[in-house]
Amino acid sequence: MRILVVEDDPNLQKQLSKALGGAGYVVESAQDGEEGCYLGESSEFDAVVLDLGLPRMNGIEVLRRWRAAGRTLPVLILTARDQWSDKVAGIDAGADDYLAKPFHMAELLARLRALIRRSAGHADPLLRNGRLTLDTRSGEVALDGKPVSLTAFEQRLLAYLMHRIGRVVGRGEIIEHIYAQDFDRDSNTVEVFVGRLRKKLGADLIETVRGQGYRLRRDEGDGGRGDDGREVGNGR
Ligand code: CA
């Protein structure tokens, strides 16, 4: 998961990057509104933490521009204490949630997880696919209720695919969302991680879609819909 942090206070920026990085997110930072606006328009993120009081362009304007350009990414705004009018303006401009400064980092992380889940259409913090579960709060993965040990990259890749279950995800998109640095970005390593996930979680969990990427197969167990994701019972 890739998060954009737009915050001009270098101390807070550092704390946010550290906490988000520690929680397994890939973090990109911008120190002013113009740079943040540009990054949010030109690059893909799973969520944004956006301060409102920013040099060069304020956060409300940044958010307005993104929404006007049709960018629907989830945005959590940071408002100064007691600035209730900021909250109203932020929500009117298209923010999905807000936190007033000062805040607890744990609360920011919890709200961000909820935003990312909701934007992917999952209300429950425990993502489930057949025998497989992923707890988005702790990052724990289990198969038939038994914990499975994954490396940080394997876990990031699985989380990304679980949030996009049944959809084909390209290698480039995966690389962009699970690696922080350009020098890590070797598309062969994605194949290696997919191979390891198959070994640990089942050979047919992740399907290779030739020339396009990978798809996590939807598995609804024995009843209901089959593995192919098509709905049944809609004949005449
Ligand atoms: Ca600020």
Tab-separated table of C-alpha atoms and ligand atoms in Angstrom:
chain	number	residue	atom	x	y	z
A	1	MET	CA	0.000	0.000	0.000
A	2	ARG	CA	1.335	3.372	-0.995
A	3	ILE	CA	0.614	6.468	1.074
A	4	LEU	CA	1.245	10.106	0.221
A	5	VAL	CA	1.987	12.372	3.177
A	6	VAL	CA	1.674	16.118	2.536
A	7	GLU	CA	2.941	17.926	5.628
A	8	ASP	CA	5.233	20.927	5.918
A	9	ASP	CA	6.270	20.450	9.547
A	10	PRO	CA	9.537	18.492	9.190
A	11	ASN	CA	9.194	16.920	12.632
A	12	LEU	CA	5.697	15.642	12.050
A	13	GLN	CA	6.629	14.580	8.520
A	14	LYS	CA	9.441	12.471	9.969
A	15	GLN	CA	7.206	10.919	12.637
A	16	LEU	CA	4.526	10.093	10.081
A	17	SER	CA	7.001	8.525	7.659
A	18	LYS	CA	8.483	6.441	10.428
A	19	ALA	CA	5.138	5.222	11.776
A	20	LEU	CA	3.676	4.502	8.340
A	21	GLY	CA	6.848	2.786	7.155
A	22	GLY	CA	6.845	0.716	10.335
A	23	ALA	CA	3.248	-0.294	9.631
A	24	GLY	CA	4.331	-1.678	6.244
A	25	TYR	CA	3.258	1.179	3.976
A	26	VAL	CA	5.349	2.658	1.216
A	27	VAL	CA	5.530	6.393	1.983
A	28	GLU	CA	6.028	9.320	-0.388
A	29	SER	CA	6.330	12.783	1.092
A	30	ALA	CA	5.644	16.301	-0.057
A	31	GLN	CA	6.508	19.414	1.959
A	32	ASP	CA	4.240	21.927	0.258
A	33	GLY	CA	0.835	22.027	-1.397
A	34	GLU	CA	2.046	22.389	-4.973
A	35	GLU	CA	4.315	19.391	-4.790
A	36	GLY	CA	1.627	17.364	-2.993
A	37	CYS	CA	-0.970	18.335	-5.567
A	38	TYR	CA	1.317	17.312	-8.397
A	39	LEU	CA	2.191	13.940	-6.818
A	40	GLY	CA	-1.465	13.145	-6.103
A	41	GLU	CA	-2.400	13.951	-9.690
A	42	SER	CA	0.444	12.177	-11.404
A	43	SER	CA	0.976	9.078	-9.314
A	44	GLU	CA	-1.125	6.303	-7.791
A	45	PHE	CA	-1.679	6.142	-4.030
A	46	ASP	CA	-3.876	4.003	-1.818
A	47	ALA	CA	-4.483	6.902	0.568
A	48	VAL	CA	-3.272	10.403	1.434
A	49	VAL	CA	-2.556	12.156	4.717
A	50	LEU	CA	-3.008	15.830	3.914
A	51	ASP	CA	-2.210	18.736	6.213
A	52	LEU	CA	-4.397	21.776	5.569
A	53	GLY	CA	-1.983	24.553	6.536
A	54	LEU	CA	0.644	24.258	3.799
A	55	PRO	CA	2.966	26.672	1.997
A	56	ARG	CA	2.429	27.490	-1.723
A	57	MET	CA	-1.059	25.956	-1.877
A	58	ASN	CA	-3.295	25.141	1.077
A	59	GLY	CA	-4.627	21.635	1.655
A	60	ILE	CA	-8.228	22.542	0.842
A	61	GLU	CA	-7.173	23.808	-2.587
A	62	VAL	CA	-5.062	20.678	-3.166
A	63	LEU	CA	-8.043	18.488	-2.323
A	64	ARG	CA	-10.414	20.519	-4.497
A	65	ARG	CA	-8.103	20.154	-7.474
A	66	TRP	CA	-7.799	16.398	-7.028
A	67	ARG	CA	-11.550	15.966	-6.764
A	68	ALA	CA	-12.181	18.290	-9.717
A	69	ALA	CA	-9.767	16.144	-11.740
A	70	GLY	CA	-11.753	13.046	-10.785
A	71	ARG	CA	-9.179	11.652	-8.338
A	72	THR	CA	-11.179	9.536	-5.894
A	73	LEU	CA	-8.336	8.345	-3.647
A	74	PRO	CA	-9.146	8.342	0.100
A	75	VAL	CA	-7.891	11.453	1.879
A	76	LEU	CA	-7.429	11.965	5.608
A	77	ILE	CA	-6.929	15.632	6.474
A	78	LEU	CA	-4.997	16.989	9.430
A	79	THR	CA	-6.479	20.138	10.905
A	80	ALA	CA	-5.133	22.567	13.453
A	81	ARG	CA	-6.660	22.293	16.899
A	82	ASP	CA	-9.933	24.159	17.393
A	83	GLN	CA	-10.249	25.013	13.716
A	84	TRP	CA	-13.694	23.483	13.308
A	85	SER	CA	-14.291	25.585	10.205
A	86	ASP	CA	-11.296	23.820	8.615
A	87	LYS	CA	-12.947	20.451	9.179
A	88	VAL	CA	-16.148	21.616	7.523
A	89	ALA	CA	-14.270	23.128	4.577
A	90	GLY	CA	-12.156	19.970	4.272
A	91	ILE	CA	-15.125	17.642	4.233
A	92	ASP	CA	-16.926	19.902	1.770
A	93	ALA	CA	-13.854	19.779	-0.449
A	94	GLY	CA	-14.002	15.980	-0.498
A	95	ALA	CA	-12.016	14.687	2.514
A	96	ASP	CA	-12.966	11.195	3.691
A	97	ASP	CA	-11.912	11.679	7.305
A	98	TYR	CA	-10.059	14.150	9.507
A	99	LEU	CA	-7.886	14.257	12.598
A	100	ALA	CA	-7.246	17.354	14.692
A	101	LYS	CA	-3.682	18.044	15.805
A	102	PRO	CA	-2.254	16.913	18.122
A	103	PHE	CA	-3.284	13.322	17.519
A	104	HIS	CA	-2.171	9.861	18.544
A	105	MET	CA	-0.287	8.005	15.843
A	106	ALA	CA	-2.235	4.818	16.633
A	107	GLU	CA	-5.475	6.626	15.848
A	108	LEU	CA	-4.131	7.924	12.555
A	109	LEU	CA	-3.054	4.393	11.588
A	110	ALA	CA	-6.458	2.955	12.521
A	111	ARG	CA	-8.329	5.595	10.542
A	112	LEU	CA	-6.081	5.092	7.544
A	113	ARG	CA	-6.639	1.320	7.597
A	114	ALA	CA	-10.396	1.897	7.718
A	115	LEU	CA	-10.229	4.370	4.804
A	116	ILE	CA	-8.224	1.969	2.659
A	117	ARG	CA	-10.567	-0.930	3.453
A	118	ARG	CA	-13.668	1.098	2.721
A	119	SER	CA	-12.289	2.426	-0.539
A	120	ALA	CA	-11.697	-1.199	-1.581
A	121	GLY	CA	-15.263	-2.073	-0.525
A	122	HIS	CA	-14.421	-3.949	2.677
A	123	ALA	CA	-16.084	-2.805	5.902
A	124	ASP	CA	-14.655	-5.629	8.041
A	125	PRO	CA	-11.021	-5.316	9.235
A	126	LEU	CA	-10.632	-9.062	8.729
A	127	LEU	CA	-10.371	-9.763	4.999
A	128	ARG	CA	-11.437	-13.278	4.137
A	129	ASN	CA	-11.144	-15.380	1.035
A	130	GLY	CA	-12.213	-18.984	1.522
A	131	ARG	CA	-9.770	-20.546	4.009
A	132	LEU	CA	-7.507	-17.526	3.958
A	133	THR	CA	-7.786	-14.540	6.299
A	134	LEU	CA	-5.779	-11.332	6.553
A	135	ASP	CA	-6.177	-9.109	9.577
A	136	THR	CA	-5.579	-5.584	8.292
A	137	ARG	CA	-4.980	-4.337	11.863
A	138	SER	CA	-2.099	-6.667	12.717
A	139	GLY	CA	-1.091	-7.885	9.260
A	140	GLU	CA	-1.542	-11.477	10.436
A	141	VAL	CA	-2.331	-14.042	7.806
A	142	ALA	CA	-3.981	-17.384	8.551
A	143	LEU	CA	-4.987	-20.418	6.559
A	144	ASP	CA	-7.793	-22.491	8.119
A	145	GLY	CA	-7.263	-20.364	11.240
A	146	LYS	CA	-3.592	-21.342	11.531
A	147	PRO	CA	-1.113	-18.457	11.345
A	148	VAL	CA	1.125	-18.369	8.281
A	149	SER	CA	4.462	-16.625	8.544
A	150	LEU	CA	5.126	-14.192	5.695
A	151	THR	CA	7.971	-11.781	5.062
A	152	ALA	CA	7.170	-8.075	4.892
A	153	PHE	CA	7.123	-8.051	1.072
A	154	GLU	CA	5.030	-11.209	0.831
A	155	GLN	CA	2.572	-9.706	3.279
A	156	ARG	CA	2.411	-6.405	1.355
A	157	LEU	CA	1.826	-8.203	-1.914
A	158	LEU	CA	-0.888	-10.404	-0.432
A	159	ALA	CA	-2.598	-7.406	1.198
A	160	TYR	CA	-2.563	-5.534	-2.098
A	161	LEU	CA	-4.084	-8.470	-3.963
A	162	MET	CA	-6.621	-9.190	-1.195
A	163	HIS	CA	-7.888	-5.612	-1.443
A	164	ARG	CA	-8.354	-6.167	-5.182
A	165	ILE	CA	-9.713	-9.666	-5.108
A	166	GLY	CA	-10.916	-11.075	-8.426
A	167	ARG	CA	-9.260	-8.270	-10.408
A	168	VAL	CA	-6.226	-8.531	-12.627
A	169	VAL	CA	-3.360	-6.477	-11.223
A	170	GLY	CA	-0.418	-5.642	-13.466
A	171	ARG	CA	3.208	-6.169	-12.456
A	172	GLY	CA	3.958	-2.463	-12.812
A	173	GLU	CA	1.080	-1.581	-10.513
A	174	ILE	CA	2.272	-4.117	-7.919
A	175	ILE	CA	5.825	-2.792	-8.054
A	176	GLU	CA	4.633	0.765	-7.605
A	177	HIS	CA	2.574	-0.140	-4.546
A	178	ILE	CA	4.870	-2.473	-2.631
A	179	TYR	CA	8.333	-0.980	-3.138
A	180	ALA	CA	9.562	2.244	-1.613
A	181	GLN	CA	12.693	2.733	-3.676
A	182	ASP	CA	13.389	2.633	-7.378
A	183	PHE	CA	16.369	0.355	-6.906
A	184	ASP	CA	14.119	-2.346	-5.404
A	185	ARG	CA	11.975	-2.331	-8.486
A	186	ASP	CA	12.739	-5.429	-10.426
A	187	SER	CA	9.709	-7.121	-11.907
A	188	ASN	CA	11.339	-10.544	-11.540
A	189	THR	CA	11.099	-10.214	-7.788
A	190	VAL	CA	7.306	-9.935	-8.059
A	191	GLU	CA	7.295	-13.376	-9.624
A	192	VAL	CA	9.490	-14.658	-6.831
A	193	PHE	CA	7.080	-13.325	-4.190
A	194	VAL	CA	4.061	-14.718	-6.031
A	195	GLY	CA	5.834	-18.084	-6.132
A	196	ARG	CA	6.459	-17.989	-2.397
A	197	LEU	CA	2.859	-17.026	-1.643
A	198	ARG	CA	1.641	-19.941	-3.753
A	199	LYS	CA	3.938	-22.269	-1.860
A	200	LYS	CA	2.733	-21.048	1.524
A	201	LEU	CA	-0.940	-20.499	0.751
A	202	GLY	CA	-1.873	-22.834	-2.077
A	203	ALA	CA	-0.794	-23.220	-5.689
A	204	ASP	CA	-4.045	-21.998	-7.248
A	205	LEU	CA	-4.603	-18.962	-4.998
A	206	ILE	CA	-2.928	-16.522	-7.371
A	207	GLU	CA	-3.560	-16.910	-11.041
A	208	THR	CA	-1.147	-15.640	-13.684
A	209	VAL	CA	-2.962	-13.770	-16.411
A	210	ARG	CA	-0.661	-13.963	-19.388
A	211	GLY	CA	0.648	-10.617	-20.529
A	212	GLN	CA	-1.416	-8.761	-17.918
A	213	GLY	CA	-0.402	-9.706	-14.402
A	214	TYR	CA	-1.909	-11.596	-11.503
A	215	ARG	CA	-5.314	-12.211	-10.036
A	216	LEU	CA	-6.205	-13.455	-6.576
A	217	ARG	CA	-8.958	-15.991	-7.090
A	218	ARG	CA	-12.182	-15.382	-5.283
A	219	ASP	CA	-12.977	-18.375	-3.113
A	220	GLU	CA	-16.335	-18.336	-1.382
A	221	GLY	CA	-16.105	-21.852	-0.008
A	222	ASP	CA	-18.619	-24.552	-0.844
A	223	GLY	CA	-21.814	-22.568	-1.186
A	224	GLY	CA	-22.806	-19.531	-3.179
A	225	ARG	CA	-20.644	-18.430	-6.027
A	226	GLY	CA	-18.059	-20.614	-7.678
A	227	ASP	CA	-14.379	-19.903	-8.116
A	228	ASP	CA	-14.837	-18.138	-11.414
A	229	GLY	CA	-16.532	-15.201	-9.707
A	230	ARG	CA	-19.619	-15.405	-11.886
A	231	GLU	CA	-22.976	-15.107	-10.215
A	232	VAL	CA	-25.345	-18.020	-10.562
A	233	GLY	CA	-29.147	-18.139	-10.680
A	234	ASN	CA	-29.704	-15.183	-12.968
A	235	GLY	CA	-31.169	-17.203	-15.870
A	236	ARG	CA	-34.740	-16.574	-16.892
B	1	CA	CA	1.197	22.805	8.395
